Amino acid sequence: MGSTDSTSAGRTAAARDRDDEGRARNARPRDGLGRPLPYDAEGVARQPEGVVRRPEESVAEAQRLLDEGKPFHAHEVFEDAWKSGPQEERELWRGLAQLAVGLTHAARGNTTGGARLLRRGAGAAEEWAAGAGPRRHGIDLPGVIAWARDLATEVERGVPVDARARAPRLRGGS
């Protein structure tokens, strides 16, 4: 029996958003930091999930999104690479996804979560680089790791974070 209780969005529980397989999916529009907006608001285009890309394409797409101030969306790109890439690279992509989520939380004002995820992602990337070398798929891992740790320290000091202005340079440079 379907519930007709009201939800916080004023929709009935029976009308909740579902994908083709019946899994719950929130169809609310989102802002650039992935925060849900009201159903009638105009949000940013969602990053498609489950896209298989070559590693260099993943890095380029994630950098584009980071440069646009959309680290939540860049996280989705890294997550796709983590799930679809070779087993021996999963920790690299997982670490990069954590860095993007850390930047997302920091930009949302979640200092504890932001700093924690930035440090966790930096640790995962550093551990992975120790066995694979500092530049894989053109990624400047030492530079990205240093960026994450520096940003985590600033976040812990209460420095506000603008996701676009503080986006990392995945391949180094300015």
PDB file of C-alpha atoms in Angstrom, residues 7-171:
ATOM      1  CA  THR A   7       6.936  15.020   2.436  1.00  0.00           C
ATOM      2  CA  SER A   8       8.964  18.109   3.258  1.00  0.00           C
ATOM      3  CA  ALA A   9       8.702  19.249  -0.341  1.00  0.00           C
ATOM      4  CA  GLY A  10       4.888  19.115  -0.228  1.00  0.00           C
ATOM      5  CA  ARG A  11       4.847  16.033  -2.456  1.00  0.00           C
ATOM      6  CA  THR A  12       3.248  12.788  -1.456  1.00  0.00           C
ATOM      7  CA  ALA A  13       5.427   9.863  -0.491  1.00  0.00           C
ATOM      8  CA  ALA A  14       3.860   7.897  -3.361  1.00  0.00           C
ATOM      9  CA  ALA A  15       5.180  10.541  -5.781  1.00  0.00           C
ATOM     10  CA  ARG A  16       8.807  10.354  -4.629  1.00  0.00           C
ATOM     11  CA  ASP A  17      11.455  10.462  -7.321  1.00  0.00           C
ATOM     12  CA  ARG A  18      12.499   7.013  -8.599  1.00  0.00           C
ATOM     13  CA  ASP A  19      14.739   5.843 -11.404  1.00  0.00           C
ATOM     14  CA  ASP A  20      13.754   3.169 -13.953  1.00  0.00           C
ATOM     15  CA  GLU A  21      14.732   0.400 -11.519  1.00  0.00           C
ATOM     16  CA  GLY A  22      12.632   1.915  -8.717  1.00  0.00           C
ATOM     17  CA  ARG A  23      15.598   3.205  -6.674  1.00  0.00           C
ATOM     18  CA  ALA A  24      15.093   6.498  -4.900  1.00  0.00           C
ATOM     19  CA  ARG A  25      16.598   9.380  -6.880  1.00  0.00           C
ATOM     20  CA  ASN A  26      16.162  12.988  -5.904  1.00  0.00           C
ATOM     21  CA  ALA A  27      15.167  14.877  -9.030  1.00  0.00           C
ATOM     22  CA  ARG A  28      15.318  18.258  -7.333  1.00  0.00           C
ATOM     23  CA  PRO A  29      17.548  20.734  -9.111  1.00  0.00           C
ATOM     24  CA  ARG A  30      20.904  21.389  -7.462  1.00  0.00           C
ATOM     25  CA  ASP A  31      23.231  24.340  -7.186  1.00  0.00           C
ATOM     26  CA  GLY A  32      26.902  24.259  -8.211  1.00  0.00           C
ATOM     27  CA  LEU A  33      27.881  22.809  -4.841  1.00  0.00           C
ATOM     28  CA  GLY A  34      25.339  19.995  -5.142  1.00  0.00           C
ATOM     29  CA  ARG A  35      22.858  21.416  -2.645  1.00  0.00           C
ATOM     30  CA  PRO A  36      19.213  20.601  -3.436  1.00  0.00           C
ATOM     31  CA  LEU A  37      17.036  23.506  -4.520  1.00  0.00           C
ATOM     32  CA  PRO A  38      13.221  23.726  -4.590  1.00  0.00           C
ATOM     33  CA  TYR A  39      11.627  21.713  -7.411  1.00  0.00           C
ATOM     34  CA  ASP A  40      10.636  24.866  -9.308  1.00  0.00           C
ATOM     35  CA  ALA A  41      14.101  26.488  -9.068  1.00  0.00           C
ATOM     36  CA  GLU A  42      16.574  26.533 -11.908  1.00  0.00           C
ATOM     37  CA  GLY A  43      19.680  24.569 -10.975  1.00  0.00           C
ATOM     38  CA  VAL A  44      22.868  23.657 -12.765  1.00  0.00           C
ATOM     39  CA  ALA A  45      22.987  20.718 -15.139  1.00  0.00           C
ATOM     40  CA  ARG A  46      23.699  17.466 -13.348  1.00  0.00           C
ATOM     41  CA  GLN A  47      26.818  15.521 -14.067  1.00  0.00           C
ATOM     42  CA  PRO A  48      25.768  12.257 -15.719  1.00  0.00           C
ATOM     43  CA  GLU A  49      26.662   9.221 -13.613  1.00  0.00           C
ATOM     44  CA  GLY A  50      28.245   5.999 -14.803  1.00  0.00           C
ATOM     45  CA  VAL A  51      30.205   7.528 -17.682  1.00  0.00           C
ATOM     46  CA  VAL A  52      33.291   5.531 -18.614  1.00  0.00           C
ATOM     47  CA  ARG A  53      36.117   7.806 -19.764  1.00  0.00           C
ATOM     48  CA  ARG A  54      39.790   7.390 -20.473  1.00  0.00           C
ATOM     49  CA  PRO A  55      41.804   8.591 -17.443  1.00  0.00           C
ATOM     50  CA  GLU A  56      43.004  11.711 -19.274  1.00  0.00           C
ATOM     51  CA  GLU A  57      39.381  12.572 -20.124  1.00  0.00           C
ATOM     52  CA  SER A  58      38.391  12.141 -16.476  1.00  0.00           C
ATOM     53  CA  VAL A  59      41.154  14.508 -15.378  1.00  0.00           C
ATOM     54  CA  ALA A  60      40.219  17.096 -18.022  1.00  0.00           C
ATOM     55  CA  GLU A  61      36.483  16.930 -17.237  1.00  0.00           C
ATOM     56  CA  ALA A  62      37.056  17.123 -13.482  1.00  0.00           C
ATOM     57  CA  GLN A  63      39.390  20.115 -13.948  1.00  0.00           C
ATOM     58  CA  ARG A  64      36.778  21.892 -16.076  1.00  0.00           C
ATOM     59  CA  LEU A  65      34.164  21.379 -13.367  1.00  0.00           C
ATOM     60  CA  LEU A  66      36.536  22.457 -10.596  1.00  0.00           C
ATOM     61  CA  ASP A  67      37.396  25.589 -12.578  1.00  0.00           C
ATOM     62  CA  GLU A  68      33.662  26.335 -12.822  1.00  0.00           C
ATOM     63  CA  GLY A  69      33.314  26.076  -9.039  1.00  0.00           C
ATOM     64  CA  LYS A  70      31.520  22.717  -9.192  1.00  0.00           C
ATOM     65  CA  PRO A  71      33.582  20.360  -7.030  1.00  0.00           C
ATOM     66  CA  PHE A  72      30.511  18.237  -6.219  1.00  0.00           C
ATOM     67  CA  HIS A  73      30.175  17.496  -9.929  1.00  0.00           C
ATOM     68  CA  ALA A  74      33.930  16.856 -10.274  1.00  0.00           C
ATOM     69  CA  HIS A  75      33.546  14.292  -7.496  1.00  0.00           C
ATOM     70  CA  GLU A  76      31.041  12.430  -9.705  1.00  0.00           C
ATOM     71  CA  VAL A  77      33.635  12.256 -12.507  1.00  0.00           C
ATOM     72  CA  PHE A  78      36.268  10.894 -10.129  1.00  0.00           C
ATOM     73  CA  GLU A  79      33.749   8.423  -8.716  1.00  0.00           C
ATOM     74  CA  ASP A  80      33.003   7.130 -12.223  1.00  0.00           C
ATOM     75  CA  ALA A  81      36.755   6.630 -12.789  1.00  0.00           C
ATOM     76  CA  TRP A  82      37.043   4.898  -9.411  1.00  0.00           C
ATOM     77  CA  LYS A  83      34.199   2.505 -10.214  1.00  0.00           C
ATOM     78  CA  SER A  84      35.095   1.791 -13.846  1.00  0.00           C
ATOM     79  CA  GLY A  85      38.901   1.939 -13.803  1.00  0.00           C
ATOM     80  CA  PRO A  86      41.410  -0.798 -13.173  1.00  0.00           C
ATOM     81  CA  GLN A  87      41.588  -2.155  -9.627  1.00  0.00           C
ATOM     82  CA  GLU A  88      45.148  -0.898  -9.143  1.00  0.00           C
ATOM     83  CA  GLU A  89      43.997   2.720  -9.706  1.00  0.00           C
ATOM     84  CA  ARG A  90      40.886   2.727  -7.529  1.00  0.00           C
ATOM     85  CA  GLU A  91      42.618   4.300  -4.528  1.00  0.00           C
ATOM     86  CA  LEU A  92      43.904   7.148  -6.708  1.00  0.00           C
ATOM     87  CA  TRP A  93      40.434   8.003  -8.002  1.00  0.00           C
ATOM     88  CA  ARG A  94      38.838   7.480  -4.598  1.00  0.00           C
ATOM     89  CA  GLY A  95      41.340   9.897  -3.052  1.00  0.00           C
ATOM     90  CA  LEU A  96      40.657  12.481  -5.754  1.00  0.00           C
ATOM     91  CA  ALA A  97      36.903  12.077  -5.225  1.00  0.00           C
ATOM     92  CA  GLN A  98      37.414  12.689  -1.495  1.00  0.00           C
ATOM     93  CA  LEU A  99      39.391  15.845  -2.269  1.00  0.00           C
ATOM     94  CA  ALA A 100      36.569  17.149  -4.451  1.00  0.00           C
ATOM     95  CA  VAL A 101      33.989  16.374  -1.755  1.00  0.00           C
ATOM     96  CA  GLY A 102      36.249  18.021   0.820  1.00  0.00           C
ATOM     97  CA  LEU A 103      36.327  21.188  -1.281  1.00  0.00           C
ATOM     98  CA  THR A 104      32.540  20.942  -1.627  1.00  0.00           C
ATOM     99  CA  HIS A 105      32.028  20.757   2.130  1.00  0.00           C
ATOM    100  CA  ALA A 106      34.542  23.529   2.794  1.00  0.00           C
ATOM    101  CA  ALA A 107      32.789  25.816   0.293  1.00  0.00           C
ATOM    102  CA  ARG A 108      29.432  25.007   1.930  1.00  0.00           C
ATOM    103  CA  GLY A 109      30.879  26.143   5.272  1.00  0.00           C
ATOM    104  CA  ASN A 110      31.251  22.675   6.803  1.00  0.00           C
ATOM    105  CA  THR A 111      34.706  23.205   8.289  1.00  0.00           C
ATOM    106  CA  THR A 112      34.957  19.882  10.124  1.00  0.00           C
ATOM    107  CA  GLY A 113      33.816  17.720   7.216  1.00  0.00           C
ATOM    108  CA  GLY A 114      35.714  19.766   4.644  1.00  0.00           C
ATOM    109  CA  ALA A 115      39.055  19.594   6.465  1.00  0.00           C
ATOM    110  CA  ARG A 116      38.594  15.911   7.319  1.00  0.00           C
ATOM    111  CA  LEU A 117      37.853  14.904   3.711  1.00  0.00           C
ATOM    112  CA  LEU A 118      40.660  17.059   2.311  1.00  0.00           C
ATOM    113  CA  ARG A 119      43.135  15.364   4.654  1.00  0.00           C
ATOM    114  CA  ARG A 120      41.700  11.876   4.023  1.00  0.00           C
ATOM    115  CA  GLY A 121      41.889  12.379   0.249  1.00  0.00           C
ATOM    116  CA  ALA A 122      45.427  13.748   0.484  1.00  0.00           C
ATOM    117  CA  GLY A 123      46.463  10.708   2.520  1.00  0.00           C
ATOM    118  CA  ALA A 124      44.883   8.290   0.037  1.00  0.00           C
ATOM    119  CA  ALA A 125      46.526  10.041  -2.935  1.00  0.00           C
ATOM    120  CA  GLU A 126      49.888  10.131  -1.154  1.00  0.00           C
ATOM    121  CA  GLU A 127      49.689   6.453  -0.265  1.00  0.00           C
ATOM    122  CA  TRP A 128      48.768   5.550  -3.823  1.00  0.00           C
ATOM    123  CA  ALA A 129      51.545   7.747  -5.285  1.00  0.00           C
ATOM    124  CA  ALA A 130      54.143   6.058  -3.076  1.00  0.00           C
ATOM    125  CA  GLY A 131      53.652   2.877  -5.067  1.00  0.00           C
ATOM    126  CA  ALA A 132      52.892   4.337  -8.481  1.00  0.00           C
ATOM    127  CA  GLY A 133      54.949   7.504  -8.831  1.00  0.00           C
ATOM    128  CA  PRO A 134      54.105  11.181  -8.469  1.00  0.00           C
ATOM    129  CA  ARG A 135      52.614  11.822 -11.932  1.00  0.00           C
ATOM    130  CA  ARG A 136      49.997   9.443 -13.217  1.00  0.00           C
ATOM    131  CA  HIS A 137      47.727  10.430 -16.104  1.00  0.00           C
ATOM    132  CA  GLY A 138      49.422  13.839 -15.987  1.00  0.00           C
ATOM    133  CA  ILE A 139      48.211  14.539 -12.448  1.00  0.00           C
ATOM    134  CA  ASP A 140      50.654  16.483 -10.273  1.00  0.00           C
ATOM    135  CA  LEU A 141      49.967  14.419  -7.162  1.00  0.00           C
ATOM    136  CA  PRO A 142      52.540  16.146  -4.929  1.00  0.00           C
ATOM    137  CA  GLY A 143      51.026  19.513  -5.889  1.00  0.00           C
ATOM    138  CA  VAL A 144      47.445  18.315  -5.375  1.00  0.00           C
ATOM    139  CA  ILE A 145      48.337  16.754  -2.013  1.00  0.00           C
ATOM    140  CA  ALA A 146      50.032  19.977  -0.855  1.00  0.00           C
ATOM    141  CA  TRP A 147      47.008  22.007  -2.045  1.00  0.00           C
ATOM    142  CA  ALA A 148      44.635  19.788  -0.050  1.00  0.00           C
ATOM    143  CA  ARG A 149      46.649  19.946   3.157  1.00  0.00           C
ATOM    144  CA  ASP A 150      47.118  23.726   2.894  1.00  0.00           C
ATOM    145  CA  LEU A 151      43.410  24.232   2.248  1.00  0.00           C
ATOM    146  CA  ALA A 152      42.467  21.934   5.157  1.00  0.00           C
ATOM    147  CA  THR A 153      44.592  24.079   7.473  1.00  0.00           C
ATOM    148  CA  GLU A 154      42.912  27.263   6.224  1.00  0.00           C
ATOM    149  CA  VAL A 155      39.458  25.706   6.575  1.00  0.00           C
ATOM    150  CA  GLU A 156      40.242  24.722  10.173  1.00  0.00           C
ATOM    151  CA  ARG A 157      41.239  28.339  10.875  1.00  0.00           C
ATOM    152  CA  GLY A 158      37.805  29.440   9.647  1.00  0.00           C
ATOM    153  CA  VAL A 159      38.900  30.973   6.341  1.00  0.00           C
ATOM    154  CA  PRO A 160      35.870  31.065   3.982  1.00  0.00           C
ATOM    155  CA  VAL A 161      36.328  29.015   0.817  1.00  0.00           C
ATOM    156  CA  ASP A 162      35.252  29.990  -2.677  1.00  0.00           C
ATOM    157  CA  ALA A 163      35.257  26.712  -4.626  1.00  0.00           C
ATOM    158  CA  ARG A 164      36.131  28.336  -7.946  1.00  0.00           C
ATOM    159  CA  ALA A 165      38.924  30.495  -6.554  1.00  0.00           C
ATOM    160  CA  ARG A 166      40.412  27.604  -4.555  1.00  0.00           C
ATOM    161  CA  ALA A 167      40.138  24.876  -7.191  1.00  0.00           C
ATOM    162  CA  PRO A 168      43.266  22.733  -7.422  1.00  0.00           C
ATOM    163  CA  ARG A 169      45.387  22.523 -10.558  1.00  0.00           C
ATOM    164  CA  LEU A 170      45.338  18.793 -11.208  1.00  0.00           C
ATOM    165  CA  ARG A 171      48.142  18.986 -13.745  1.00  0.00           C
TER     166      ARG A 171
END
